[in-house]
Amino acid sequence: MASKLTAAQRQRQRWQERLVIGALFAAAASSVLITLGIVGTLLYESAVFFRTVPLWSFLTDTVWTPLFDNPRYGVLPLLMGTLVSTVVALLVAAPLGLIAAIYLSEFAPHRLREIVKPALELLSGVPTIVYGFFALLFVTPLLQKIIPGLPGFNILSAGIVIGIMILPIVVSLSEDAMRAVPQALRDGSLAIGATKYETAVKVVLPAAF
């Protein structure tokens, strides 16, 4: 009876293992299938779009007015807007992110770092639509007071808010890179008379790059 019970338990364990393996496979396969579905949808919709809009016109036209009576679908304004907003975002996020990362890595107490870093990373969980409303309802009116005549939809406010949005990533990656610098480099720099600030900026930061 005991041997039969043991065999039954083994059979149940095999079924449980198969169930777990099947669930893991389904989870992995679902991500692949969803990705393929997205790619397939994009290809299908693109094919429909390019039946009415010539590819050369799409790539070279300098006007994007899809909702006008005479619609034009030039992608160049979208590309230039993306590039400009990216540059503005980097001008905001790069210096602020590096300053915050240097402080967290080299100067902040351990307890403060354990509080501030997760708090910064919470910004990554804010939905992008919230950032959009923040740019439209807060940043843009503020900029219009500084720059009269600035339109409601502008690259400057979008770039600033995108910079705020990517700030946690910049801080986290930079701080992790600086924390990975060997302590021996810091000790050697301090041993030859460098200050903690000089060590952080002239030794740790270049090594982290």
Short mmCIF file of C-alpha atoms in Angstrom, two decimals:
data_model
loop_
_atom_site.label_atom_id
_atom_site.label_comp_id
_atom_site.label_asym_id
_atom_site.label_seq_id
_atom_site.Cartn_x
_atom_site.Cartn_y
_atom_site.Cartn_z
CA MET A 1 0.00 0.00 0.00
CA ALA A 2 2.88 2.35 0.91
CA SER A 3 4.59 1.66 -2.41
CA LYS A 4 1.38 2.37 -4.32
CA LEU A 5 0.94 5.63 -2.37
CA THR A 6 4.51 6.63 -3.15
CA ALA A 7 3.96 5.90 -6.82
CA ALA A 8 0.79 7.99 -6.76
CA GLN A 9 2.68 10.85 -5.12
CA ARG A 10 5.40 10.63 -7.74
CA GLN A 11 2.79 10.67 -10.49
CA ARG A 12 1.18 13.75 -8.93
CA GLN A 13 4.56 15.48 -8.66
CA ARG A 14 5.25 14.74 -12.34
CA TRP A 15 1.91 16.26 -13.29
CA GLN A 16 2.61 19.31 -11.14
CA GLU A 17 6.02 19.74 -12.77
CA ARG A 18 4.47 19.43 -16.20
CA LEU A 19 1.82 21.99 -15.24
CA VAL A 20 4.45 24.45 -14.00
CA ILE A 21 6.61 23.92 -17.10
CA GLY A 22 3.56 24.40 -19.31
CA ALA A 23 2.62 27.62 -17.51
CA LEU A 24 6.17 28.97 -17.85
CA PHE A 25 6.24 28.05 -21.54
CA ALA A 26 2.87 29.73 -22.09
CA ALA A 27 4.13 32.90 -20.38
CA ALA A 28 7.29 32.94 -22.52
CA ALA A 29 5.39 32.12 -25.71
CA SER A 30 2.78 34.80 -25.04
CA SER A 31 5.43 37.54 -25.03
CA VAL A 32 6.76 36.27 -28.36
CA LEU A 33 3.27 36.00 -29.85
CA ILE A 34 2.32 39.50 -28.66
CA THR A 35 5.49 40.90 -30.21
CA LEU A 36 4.78 39.12 -33.48
CA GLY A 37 1.21 40.42 -33.37
CA ILE A 38 2.42 43.99 -32.92
CA VAL A 39 4.92 43.64 -35.77
CA GLY A 40 2.28 42.04 -38.00
CA THR A 41 -0.22 44.81 -37.27
CA LEU A 42 2.38 47.49 -38.03
CA LEU A 43 3.32 45.82 -41.30
CA TYR A 44 -0.30 45.40 -42.35
CA GLU A 45 -1.27 48.98 -41.50
CA SER A 46 1.91 50.28 -43.16
CA ALA A 47 1.08 48.38 -46.33
CA VAL A 48 -2.41 49.91 -46.37
CA PHE A 49 -0.94 53.37 -45.72
CA PHE A 50 1.68 53.17 -48.46
CA ARG A 51 -0.94 52.15 -51.02
CA THR A 52 -2.24 55.72 -50.90
CA VAL A 53 0.89 57.64 -49.87
CA PRO A 54 4.04 57.25 -51.99
CA LEU A 55 7.07 56.16 -49.99
CA TRP A 56 9.27 58.88 -51.51
CA SER A 57 6.76 61.57 -50.57
CA PHE A 58 6.56 60.17 -47.05
CA LEU A 59 10.35 60.31 -46.64
CA THR A 60 11.00 63.69 -48.27
CA ASP A 61 7.93 65.87 -47.68
CA THR A 62 8.44 68.58 -45.06
CA VAL A 63 4.78 68.97 -44.02
CA TRP A 64 2.74 66.72 -41.69
CA THR A 65 -0.96 67.66 -41.90
CA PRO A 66 -2.94 64.40 -41.89
CA LEU A 67 -6.20 66.03 -40.72
CA PHE A 68 -6.32 68.85 -43.27
CA ASP A 69 -8.53 68.86 -46.37
CA ASN A 70 -5.45 68.24 -48.49
CA PRO A 71 -3.52 65.89 -46.19
CA ARG A 72 0.25 65.60 -46.42
CA TYR A 73 2.29 62.93 -44.70
CA GLY A 74 5.90 64.07 -44.59
CA VAL A 75 7.82 62.30 -41.85
CA LEU A 76 10.68 64.82 -41.70
CA PRO A 77 8.94 67.19 -39.23
CA LEU A 78 8.30 64.26 -36.90
CA LEU A 79 11.93 63.14 -37.11
CA MET A 80 13.26 66.65 -36.50
CA GLY A 81 10.85 67.16 -33.60
CA THR A 82 11.99 63.90 -32.06
CA LEU A 83 15.67 64.80 -32.45
CA VAL A 84 15.23 68.31 -31.03
CA SER A 85 13.16 67.13 -28.06
CA THR A 86 15.75 64.41 -27.40
CA VAL A 87 18.56 66.98 -27.36
CA VAL A 88 16.58 69.21 -24.96
CA ALA A 89 15.82 66.20 -22.75
CA LEU A 90 19.49 65.22 -22.62
CA LEU A 91 20.49 68.80 -21.78
CA VAL A 92 18.14 68.56 -18.80
CA ALA A 93 18.69 64.97 -17.69
CA ALA A 94 22.42 64.51 -18.27
CA PRO A 95 23.81 67.23 -15.97
CA LEU A 96 21.14 66.82 -13.29
CA GLY A 97 21.44 63.03 -13.43
CA LEU A 98 25.24 63.09 -13.19
CA ILE A 99 25.19 65.55 -10.29
CA ALA A 100 22.64 63.43 -8.42
CA ALA A 101 24.57 60.24 -9.19
CA ILE A 102 27.87 61.74 -7.97
CA TYR A 103 26.22 62.85 -4.74
CA LEU A 104 24.51 59.50 -4.14
CA SER A 105 27.64 57.51 -4.97
CA GLU A 106 30.34 59.55 -3.27
CA PHE A 107 28.85 61.90 -0.68
CA ALA A 108 25.43 60.72 0.51
CA PRO A 109 25.22 58.62 3.68
CA HIS A 110 24.23 55.02 3.09
CA ARG A 111 20.87 55.44 4.79
CA LEU A 112 19.98 58.52 2.74
CA ARG A 113 21.03 56.77 -0.49
CA GLU A 114 18.77 53.82 0.31
CA ILE A 115 15.84 56.26 0.64
CA VAL A 116 16.55 58.67 -2.22
CA LYS A 117 17.38 56.16 -4.96
CA PRO A 118 14.11 54.17 -4.72
CA ALA A 119 12.20 57.46 -4.46
CA LEU A 120 13.80 58.63 -7.71
CA GLU A 121 13.04 55.33 -9.40
CA LEU A 122 9.37 55.76 -8.51
CA LEU A 123 9.27 58.43 -11.21
CA SER A 124 9.78 55.64 -13.75
CA GLY A 125 6.40 54.23 -12.81
CA VAL A 126 4.49 57.43 -13.56
CA PRO A 127 2.40 56.99 -16.76
CA THR A 128 3.59 59.04 -19.71
CA ILE A 129 0.13 60.62 -20.08
CA VAL A 130 0.67 62.23 -16.66
CA TYR A 131 3.92 63.74 -17.90
CA GLY A 132 2.07 65.02 -20.95
CA PHE A 133 -0.54 66.79 -18.82
CA PHE A 134 2.25 68.14 -16.60
CA ALA A 135 4.00 69.59 -19.64
CA LEU A 136 0.80 71.07 -21.06
CA LEU A 137 -0.79 72.47 -17.89
CA PHE A 138 2.22 73.44 -15.76
CA VAL A 139 5.50 73.64 -17.68
CA THR A 140 4.12 75.40 -20.77
CA PRO A 141 2.32 78.22 -18.86
CA LEU A 142 5.46 78.69 -16.78
CA LEU A 143 7.62 78.96 -19.89
CA GLN A 144 5.14 81.34 -21.52
CA LYS A 145 5.70 83.76 -18.64
CA ILE A 146 9.44 83.63 -19.35
CA ILE A 147 9.18 83.48 -23.16
CA PRO A 148 6.16 85.54 -24.32
CA GLY A 149 4.59 84.26 -27.50
CA LEU A 150 5.63 80.65 -26.92
CA PRO A 151 2.92 78.41 -28.46
CA GLY A 152 0.98 75.98 -26.33
CA PHE A 153 2.44 73.00 -28.15
CA ASN A 154 6.20 73.47 -28.22
CA ILE A 155 9.35 71.39 -28.24
CA LEU A 156 10.91 73.12 -25.24
CA SER A 157 8.34 72.05 -22.65
CA ALA A 158 8.15 68.57 -24.17
CA GLY A 159 11.94 68.19 -24.01
CA ILE A 160 12.11 69.43 -20.41
CA VAL A 161 9.44 66.98 -19.26
CA ILE A 162 11.03 64.11 -21.19
CA GLY A 163 14.28 65.00 -19.42
CA ILE A 164 12.49 64.75 -16.07
CA MET A 165 10.96 61.45 -17.18
CA ILE A 166 14.32 59.86 -18.05
CA LEU A 167 16.12 61.36 -15.04
CA PRO A 168 15.69 58.23 -12.86
CA ILE A 169 17.30 56.06 -15.55
CA VAL A 170 20.25 58.44 -15.91
CA VAL A 171 20.74 58.63 -12.14
CA SER A 172 20.42 54.89 -11.62
CA LEU A 173 22.77 53.87 -14.43
CA SER A 174 25.35 56.53 -13.56
CA GLU A 175 25.28 55.72 -9.85
CA ASP A 176 25.62 52.00 -10.52
CA ALA A 177 28.59 52.66 -12.82
CA MET A 178 30.31 54.85 -10.23
CA ARG A 179 29.67 52.38 -7.44
CA ALA A 180 31.34 49.73 -9.60
CA VAL A 181 34.62 51.70 -9.68
CA PRO A 182 37.15 49.88 -7.44
CA GLN A 183 37.64 51.42 -4.02
CA ALA A 184 41.39 51.21 -4.55
CA LEU A 185 41.20 54.07 -7.07
CA ARG A 186 39.48 56.27 -4.51
CA ASP A 187 41.97 55.34 -1.79
CA GLY A 188 44.93 56.01 -4.09
CA SER A 189 43.57 59.41 -5.08
CA LEU A 190 42.94 60.42 -1.49
CA ALA A 191 46.36 59.10 -0.46
CA ILE A 192 48.19 61.49 -2.81
CA GLY A 193 46.32 64.49 -1.42
CA ALA A 194 43.23 64.87 -3.61
CA THR A 195 40.04 66.06 -1.98
CA LYS A 196 36.89 63.97 -1.98
CA TYR A 197 35.38 66.25 -4.64
CA GLU A 198 38.47 65.99 -6.86
CA THR A 199 38.44 62.21 -6.43
CA ALA A 200 34.78 62.01 -7.42
CA VAL A 201 35.07 64.27 -10.48
CA LYS A 202 38.58 63.51 -11.77
CA VAL A 203 38.96 59.82 -10.84
CA VAL A 204 35.64 58.09 -10.22
CA LEU A 205 33.60 59.79 -12.95
CA PRO A 206 36.13 59.15 -15.80
CA ALA A 207 36.58 55.56 -14.61
CA ALA A 208 32.82 55.07 -14.55
CA PHE A 209 32.51 56.26 -18.16
#
